[in-house]
Short mmCIF file of C-alpha atoms and ligand atoms in Angstrom, two decimals:
data_model
loop_
_atom_site.label_atom_id
_atom_site.label_comp_id
_atom_site.label_asym_id
_atom_site.label_seq_id
_atom_site.Cartn_x
_atom_site.Cartn_y
_atom_site.Cartn_z
CA UNK A 1 -38.42 -35.53 24.15
CA UNK A 2 -37.34 -36.98 27.50
CA UNK A 3 -39.96 -37.99 30.03
CA UNK A 4 -40.60 -35.21 32.47
CA UNK A 5 -39.77 -35.96 36.06
CA UNK A 6 -42.76 -37.13 38.11
CA UNK A 7 -44.51 -34.32 39.94
CA UNK A 8 -42.98 -33.91 43.37
CA UNK A 9 -45.14 -34.66 46.40
CA UNK A 10 -45.83 -30.94 46.80
CA UNK A 11 -43.73 -30.24 49.87
CA UNK A 12 -43.48 -26.74 51.31
CA UNK A 13 -43.96 -24.16 48.60
CA UNK A 14 -40.78 -22.29 47.79
CA UNK A 15 -42.71 -19.36 46.30
CA UNK A 16 -46.12 -18.06 47.26
CA UNK A 17 -48.12 -15.22 45.83
CA UNK A 18 -51.08 -14.03 47.87
CA UNK A 19 -53.78 -11.69 46.48
CA UNK A 20 -51.29 -10.03 44.19
CA UNK A 21 -52.40 -7.02 42.14
CA UNK A 22 -50.58 -4.62 39.89
CA UNK A 23 -52.48 -1.63 38.62
CA UNK A 24 -50.94 0.71 36.06
CA UNK A 25 -52.07 4.22 35.27
CA UNK A 26 -53.88 6.70 37.44
CA UNK A 27 -50.94 9.10 37.23
CA UNK A 28 -51.94 12.69 37.81
CA UNK A 29 -51.45 14.84 34.78
CA UNK A 30 -50.95 18.57 34.53
CA UNK A 31 -54.22 18.96 32.63
CA UNK A 32 -57.30 16.78 32.55
CA UNK A 33 -58.21 13.64 34.44
CA UNK A 34 -55.65 11.11 35.70
CA UNK A 35 -54.71 8.42 33.19
CA UNK A 36 -57.00 5.39 33.05
CA UNK A 37 -56.38 2.50 35.45
CA UNK A 38 -55.35 -0.85 34.07
CA UNK A 39 -55.48 -3.92 36.28
CA UNK A 40 -52.59 -5.79 34.66
CA UNK A 41 -52.64 -8.32 37.50
CA UNK A 42 -55.88 -8.56 39.44
CA UNK A 43 -55.84 -10.34 42.79
CA UNK A 44 -54.10 -13.60 41.96
CA UNK A 45 -52.79 -16.25 44.34
CA UNK A 46 -50.73 -19.35 43.70
CA UNK A 47 -47.75 -21.23 45.04
CA UNK A 48 -44.96 -23.30 43.56
CA UNK A 49 -43.39 -26.25 45.36
CA UNK A 50 -39.64 -26.79 45.33
CA UNK A 51 -38.58 -28.65 42.18
CA UNK A 52 -41.89 -27.98 40.49
CA UNK A 53 -42.65 -26.19 37.22
CA UNK A 54 -45.75 -24.03 37.14
CA UNK A 55 -46.81 -23.00 33.64
CA UNK A 56 -48.41 -19.57 33.39
CA UNK A 57 -50.34 -19.35 30.14
CA UNK A 58 -52.69 -16.94 28.46
CA UNK A 59 -52.77 -14.74 25.41
CA UNK A 60 -50.62 -11.66 24.98
CA UNK A 61 -51.54 -8.85 27.37
CA UNK A 62 -53.11 -11.11 30.00
CA UNK A 63 -50.56 -10.06 32.65
CA UNK A 64 -48.08 -12.95 32.62
CA UNK A 65 -44.89 -10.88 32.35
CA UNK A 66 -46.13 -8.40 34.94
CA UNK A 67 -46.75 -11.31 37.31
CA UNK A 68 -43.18 -12.52 36.74
CA UNK A 69 -41.63 -9.08 37.25
CA UNK A 70 -43.60 -8.31 40.39
CA UNK A 71 -42.90 -11.75 41.78
CA UNK A 72 -39.17 -11.08 41.44
CA UNK A 73 -39.62 -7.61 42.94
CA UNK A 74 -38.36 -5.94 39.78
CA UNK A 75 -41.50 -3.84 40.22
CA UNK A 76 -43.54 -3.19 43.34
CA UNK A 77 -47.01 -4.71 43.53
CA UNK A 78 -50.01 -2.43 44.07
CA UNK A 79 -51.16 -4.87 46.74
CA UNK A 80 -50.60 -8.42 47.87
CA UNK A 81 -47.67 -10.42 49.17
CA UNK A 82 -44.79 -12.39 47.78
CA UNK A 83 -43.42 -15.09 50.06
CA UNK A 84 -40.11 -16.73 49.26
CA UNK A 85 -38.89 -19.62 51.42
CA UNK A 86 -41.52 -18.70 54.02
CA UNK A 87 -40.31 -15.09 54.24
CA UNK A 88 -42.43 -12.18 53.10
CA UNK A 89 -40.16 -10.28 50.72
CA UNK A 90 -42.73 -7.73 49.57
CA UNK A 91 -41.36 -4.21 49.66
CA UNK A 92 -37.93 -5.11 51.02
CA UNK A 93 -35.21 -2.55 50.38
CA UNK A 94 -32.61 -3.17 47.69
CA UNK A 95 -30.08 -4.13 50.31
CA UNK A 96 -32.42 -6.56 52.05
CA UNK A 97 -33.37 -8.08 48.69
CA UNK A 98 -29.78 -8.69 47.67
CA UNK A 99 -29.49 -12.27 48.97
CA UNK A 100 -32.80 -13.11 47.29
CA UNK A 101 -31.60 -11.70 43.98
CA UNK A 102 -29.08 -14.54 43.79
CA UNK A 103 -31.71 -17.12 44.46
CA UNK A 104 -34.30 -15.85 41.97
CA UNK A 105 -33.44 -15.30 38.33
CA UNK A 106 -35.26 -14.41 35.13
CA UNK A 107 -34.83 -15.48 31.52
CA UNK A 108 -36.47 -13.40 28.81
CA UNK A 109 -38.07 -14.21 25.50
CA UNK A 110 -35.65 -12.56 23.17
CA UNK A 111 -32.12 -13.67 23.95
CA UNK A 112 -30.68 -11.12 21.56
CA UNK A 113 -32.04 -8.05 23.26
CA UNK A 114 -31.13 -9.35 26.70
CA UNK A 115 -27.53 -10.00 25.67
CA UNK A 116 -25.03 -7.15 25.54
CA UNK A 117 -23.78 -6.96 21.93
CA UNK A 118 -20.42 -5.50 23.00
CA UNK A 119 -19.65 -8.08 25.64
CA UNK A 120 -18.25 -11.52 24.88
CA UNK A 121 -20.69 -14.23 25.85
CA UNK A 122 -18.13 -15.53 28.36
CA UNK A 123 -18.06 -12.18 30.16
CA UNK A 124 -21.84 -11.99 29.99
CA UNK A 125 -22.21 -15.37 31.68
CA UNK A 126 -19.51 -14.55 34.25
CA UNK A 127 -20.81 -11.07 35.10
CA UNK A 128 -23.12 -12.17 37.95
CA UNK A 129 -20.12 -13.92 39.55
CA UNK A 130 -18.26 -10.59 39.56
CA UNK A 131 -21.24 -8.55 40.72
CA UNK A 132 -21.85 -10.83 43.69
CA UNK A 133 -18.13 -11.23 44.40
CA UNK A 134 -18.33 -15.00 44.05
CA UNK A 135 -14.88 -15.46 42.61
CA UNK A 136 -11.93 -13.21 42.25
CA UNK A 137 -11.45 -13.43 38.51
CA UNK A 138 -8.59 -15.12 36.73
CA UNK A 139 -8.47 -18.88 36.28
CA UNK A 140 -11.17 -19.68 38.83
CA UNK A 141 -13.71 -17.52 37.03
CA UNK A 142 -12.67 -18.97 33.69
CA UNK A 143 -13.22 -22.49 34.99
CA UNK A 144 -16.61 -21.66 36.40
CA UNK A 145 -17.76 -20.01 33.20
CA UNK A 146 -16.47 -22.97 31.16
CA UNK A 147 -18.41 -25.34 33.44
CA UNK A 148 -21.56 -23.26 32.95
CA UNK A 149 -21.08 -23.40 29.18
CA UNK A 150 -20.83 -27.19 29.31
CA UNK A 151 -23.89 -27.41 31.51
CA UNK A 152 -26.04 -25.68 28.90
CA UNK A 153 -24.57 -27.63 25.98
CA UNK A 154 -22.21 -24.96 24.63
CA UNK A 155 -18.56 -25.49 23.75
CA UNK A 156 -16.44 -23.40 26.18
CA UNK A 157 -14.24 -22.54 23.18
CA UNK A 158 -17.02 -20.06 22.21
CA UNK A 159 -16.48 -17.96 25.35
CA UNK A 160 -14.57 -15.23 23.52
CA UNK A 161 -17.22 -14.74 20.87
CA UNK A 162 -19.93 -12.09 20.60
CA UNK A 163 -23.71 -12.63 20.63
CA UNK A 164 -24.17 -11.94 16.90
CA UNK A 165 -22.03 -14.99 16.12
CA UNK A 166 -24.64 -17.30 17.64
CA UNK A 167 -27.98 -18.72 16.57
CA UNK A 168 -31.16 -17.94 18.49
CA UNK A 169 -31.06 -21.27 20.31
CA UNK A 170 -27.39 -20.84 21.28
CA UNK A 171 -28.08 -17.32 22.52
CA UNK A 172 -30.88 -18.63 24.71
CA UNK A 173 -28.41 -21.21 26.08
CA UNK A 174 -26.07 -18.31 26.93
CA UNK A 175 -28.90 -16.54 28.81
CA UNK A 176 -29.67 -19.74 30.69
CA UNK A 177 -25.99 -20.18 31.63
CA UNK A 178 -25.97 -16.68 33.10
CA UNK A 179 -29.23 -17.29 34.95
CA UNK A 180 -27.84 -20.40 36.68
CA UNK A 181 -24.39 -18.89 37.38
CA UNK A 182 -25.23 -18.11 41.02
CA UNK A 183 -26.95 -21.45 41.73
CA UNK A 184 -30.44 -20.00 42.04
CA UNK A 185 -33.35 -22.00 43.42
CA UNK A 186 -36.06 -20.35 41.37
CA UNK A 187 -36.20 -19.11 37.78
CA UNK A 188 -38.91 -17.15 36.01
CA UNK A 189 -38.67 -18.06 32.33
CA UNK A 190 -40.72 -15.49 30.42
CA UNK A 191 -41.59 -17.05 27.05
CA UNK A 192 -38.04 -18.37 26.67
CA UNK A 193 -38.82 -20.39 23.53
CA UNK A 194 -41.38 -18.19 21.81
CA UNK A 195 -38.82 -16.46 19.58
CA UNK A 196 -37.11 -19.71 18.53
CA UNK A 197 -37.67 -21.97 15.54
CA UNK A 198 -40.02 -24.81 16.36
CA UNK A 199 -37.22 -27.30 15.73
CA UNK A 200 -35.09 -25.62 18.40
CA UNK A 201 -37.88 -25.17 20.97
CA UNK A 202 -37.86 -28.83 22.05
CA UNK A 203 -34.10 -28.74 22.59
CA UNK A 204 -34.37 -25.76 24.92
CA UNK A 205 -37.31 -27.33 26.75
CA UNK A 206 -35.17 -30.45 27.22
CA UNK A 207 -32.38 -28.29 28.59
CA UNK A 208 -34.77 -26.72 31.12
CA UNK A 209 -35.78 -30.21 32.16
CA UNK A 210 -32.23 -31.53 32.44
CA UNK A 211 -31.20 -28.54 34.55
CA UNK A 212 -34.20 -29.02 36.80
CA UNK A 213 -33.26 -32.67 37.37
CA UNK A 214 -29.63 -31.84 37.97
CA UNK A 215 -29.96 -28.69 40.05
CA UNK A 216 -33.40 -29.12 41.63
CA UNK A 217 -34.62 -25.86 40.09
CA UNK A 218 -38.13 -24.50 40.50
CA UNK A 219 -39.62 -22.73 37.48
CA UNK A 220 -42.38 -20.32 36.66
CA UNK A 221 -42.59 -21.03 32.95
CA UNK A 222 -44.51 -18.33 31.08
CA UNK A 223 -45.87 -19.21 27.65
CA UNK A 224 -48.65 -18.25 25.32
CA UNK A 225 -48.11 -21.33 23.17
CA UNK A 226 -49.32 -24.33 25.11
CA UNK A 227 -47.76 -27.11 23.10
CA UNK A 228 -44.50 -27.28 25.08
CA UNK A 229 -46.15 -26.53 28.40
CA UNK A 230 -47.57 -30.03 28.45
CA UNK A 231 -44.11 -31.58 28.33
CA UNK A 232 -42.46 -29.35 30.86
CA UNK A 233 -44.97 -28.24 33.47
CA UNK A 234 -46.28 -30.09 36.51
CA UNK A 235 -49.04 -27.57 37.07
CA UNK A 236 -50.61 -24.91 34.89
CA UNK A 237 -52.32 -21.60 35.68
CA UNK A 238 -54.40 -19.93 32.97
CA UNK A 239 -54.51 -16.13 32.96
CA UNK A 240 -57.19 -13.99 31.39
CA UNK A 241 -57.06 -10.20 31.65
CA UNK A 242 -55.07 -10.17 34.85
CA UNK A 243 -56.92 -12.99 36.58
CA UNK A 244 -56.23 -16.68 36.99
CA UNK A 245 -59.36 -18.40 35.65
CA UNK A 246 -58.18 -22.00 35.96
CA UNK A 247 -55.31 -23.76 37.67
CA UNK A 248 -54.43 -27.37 38.31
CA UNK A 249 -52.23 -30.36 37.57
CA UNK A 250 -51.02 -30.38 33.97
CA UNK A 251 -53.04 -33.50 33.09
CA UNK A 252 -56.27 -32.04 34.47
CA UNK A 253 -55.83 -28.83 32.49
CA UNK A 254 -55.04 -30.58 29.24
CA UNK A 255 -57.46 -33.50 29.52
CA UNK A 256 -60.31 -31.98 31.47
CA UNK A 257 -60.27 -28.21 30.91
CA UNK A 258 -63.27 -26.56 32.56
CA UNK A 259 -63.12 -22.87 31.75
CA UNK A 260 -64.22 -21.90 28.22
CA UNK A 261 -61.09 -19.76 27.87
CA UNK A 262 -58.83 -22.73 28.69
CA UNK A 263 -60.73 -24.81 26.13
CA UNK A 264 -60.28 -22.13 23.50
CA UNK A 265 -56.54 -21.88 24.23
CA UNK A 266 -56.16 -25.65 23.98
CA UNK A 267 -58.10 -25.87 20.74
CA UNK A 268 -55.62 -23.50 19.12
CA UNK A 269 -52.70 -25.94 19.51
CA UNK A 270 -51.83 -27.53 16.16
CA UNK A 271 -51.92 -31.33 16.18
CA UNK A 272 -48.97 -33.05 14.47
CA UNK A 273 -51.21 -35.38 12.46
CA UNK A 274 -52.42 -34.06 9.08
CA UNK A 275 -55.72 -35.99 9.19
CA UNK A 276 -56.73 -34.66 12.58
CA UNK A 277 -55.20 -31.25 11.91
CA UNK A 278 -57.28 -30.76 8.73
CA UNK A 279 -60.48 -31.09 10.76
CA UNK A 280 -59.34 -29.20 13.86
CA UNK A 281 -61.63 -26.25 14.53
CA UNK A 282 -60.21 -23.72 16.95
CA UNK A 283 -62.85 -22.57 19.44
CA UNK A 284 -63.35 -18.87 19.78
CA UNK A 285 -63.71 -17.10 23.09
CA UNK A 286 -65.29 -13.68 23.29
CA UNK A 287 -63.30 -12.06 26.06
CA UNK A 288 -65.44 -8.97 26.56
CA UNK A 289 -68.64 -11.03 26.83
CA UNK A 290 -67.09 -13.54 29.21
CA UNK A 291 -64.97 -11.57 31.64
CA UNK A 292 -65.32 -13.02 35.13
CA UNK A 293 -67.01 -10.57 37.52
CA UNK A 294 -64.69 -8.85 39.96
CA UNK A 295 -65.93 -10.92 42.90
CA UNK A 296 -65.56 -14.29 41.14
CA UNK A 297 -63.42 -16.79 43.03
CA UNK A 298 -61.66 -20.01 42.10
CA UNK A 299 -63.64 -23.06 43.10
CA UNK A 300 -62.22 -26.58 43.47
CA UNK A 301 -63.43 -29.10 40.88
CA UNK A 302 -60.93 -31.88 41.50
CA UNK A 303 -57.67 -32.70 43.20
CA UNK A 304 -55.82 -29.37 43.12
CA UNK A 305 -57.91 -28.31 40.13
CA UNK A 306 -59.56 -24.89 40.49
CA UNK A 307 -61.87 -23.04 38.12
CA UNK A 308 -63.37 -19.57 38.16
CA UNK A 309 -67.12 -19.64 37.74
CA UNK A 310 -69.33 -16.77 36.69
P1 ADP B 1 -48.35 -10.59 28.89
O1 ADP B 1 -46.97 -10.84 29.37
O2 ADP B 1 -49.35 -11.63 29.31
O3 ADP B 1 -48.40 -10.37 27.41
P2 ADP B 1 -48.11 -8.08 30.30
O4 ADP B 1 -47.90 -8.45 31.71
O5 ADP B 1 -46.92 -7.69 29.52
O6 ADP B 1 -48.90 -9.24 29.56
O7 ADP B 1 -49.13 -6.88 30.22
C1 ADP B 1 -50.39 -6.90 30.86
C2 ADP B 1 -51.08 -5.57 30.64
O8 ADP B 1 -50.38 -4.56 31.36
C3 ADP B 1 -51.09 -5.12 29.19
O9 ADP B 1 -52.31 -4.49 28.91
C4 ADP B 1 -49.94 -4.16 29.12
O10 ADP B 1 -50.14 -3.21 28.11
C5 ADP B 1 -49.96 -3.53 30.49
N1 ADP B 1 -48.63 -3.09 30.94
C6 ADP B 1 -47.54 -3.89 31.11
N2 ADP B 1 -46.49 -3.19 31.57
C7 ADP B 1 -46.93 -1.91 31.72
C8 ADP B 1 -46.31 -0.69 32.18
N3 ADP B 1 -45.03 -0.65 32.60
N4 ADP B 1 -47.09 0.42 32.18
C9 ADP B 1 -48.37 0.40 31.79
N5 ADP B 1 -49.01 -0.70 31.36
C10 ADP B 1 -48.30 -1.85 31.32
MG1 MG B 2 -45.23 -11.10 28.25
#
């Protein structure tokens, strides 16, 4: 594992999320009451500095993917604002969003379902270039796709192959190549290593790191498994039932976790030492008994370290 780059000085945030909420349900039905409301994302705020990686962690169903989708305007928020490069992009029309679409990309968990089985991986990686009219096809496009393949550690000779001919790790490299095709500034990576063998996960994490160093990328790295988050992320936000209950520098979260939910999440990470591992006792956290009240706010407990009390 390569050393992660030192945390940047926290210059201007490139992305800001202010009081963001996404509520599902409440649709009117022909008979009976409207469907129940679900606060998938409940009034969260955070920012990410250029060149920084913010880890967004929490168990399944806590609202991480919804946060990522709303942040990229793939879905409209119920309330709140999304600021990108100091511009409020909330609710912009498709046409107005178009330049931002190039700059903000997403990588999904399961590379197989996000790849098109009938398209060669070379065409898949080159498609954004066509869609945005970046090059006119022919040799120039071929060169650019080959360069993208090399950048993610794939042999350009594989360009004519189909997704089923690749391993999970290679397919995720293909997805990453496509995501960086338009030189984006910001990437939401939604559990990009969860579906991979443990032995492959570190390689993909290293690739994320190398690309960040080389291209100055900013990441929102979504994970429910915290083990790799420690290596990759500069800051971490912990989500519980739609709320951020703790947020801070990676070291503070891992070495001085304050919220009982963060502690429980951390205690579930296996330790690669059989002696310690045999005595590790995961903490339990009773969500329903410990949900923060609706008016709870994050309070500072250290340098950039915030915890929800109550
Ligand atoms: P995570 O990514 O942390 O597992 P999600 O953001 O996928 O969590 O989901 C958060 C909550 O929102 C879950 O209870 C999920 O069932 C619900 N949810 C997500 N997407 C939708 C949707 N399109 N319609 C209704 N409920 C949704
Ligand atoms: Mg998810």
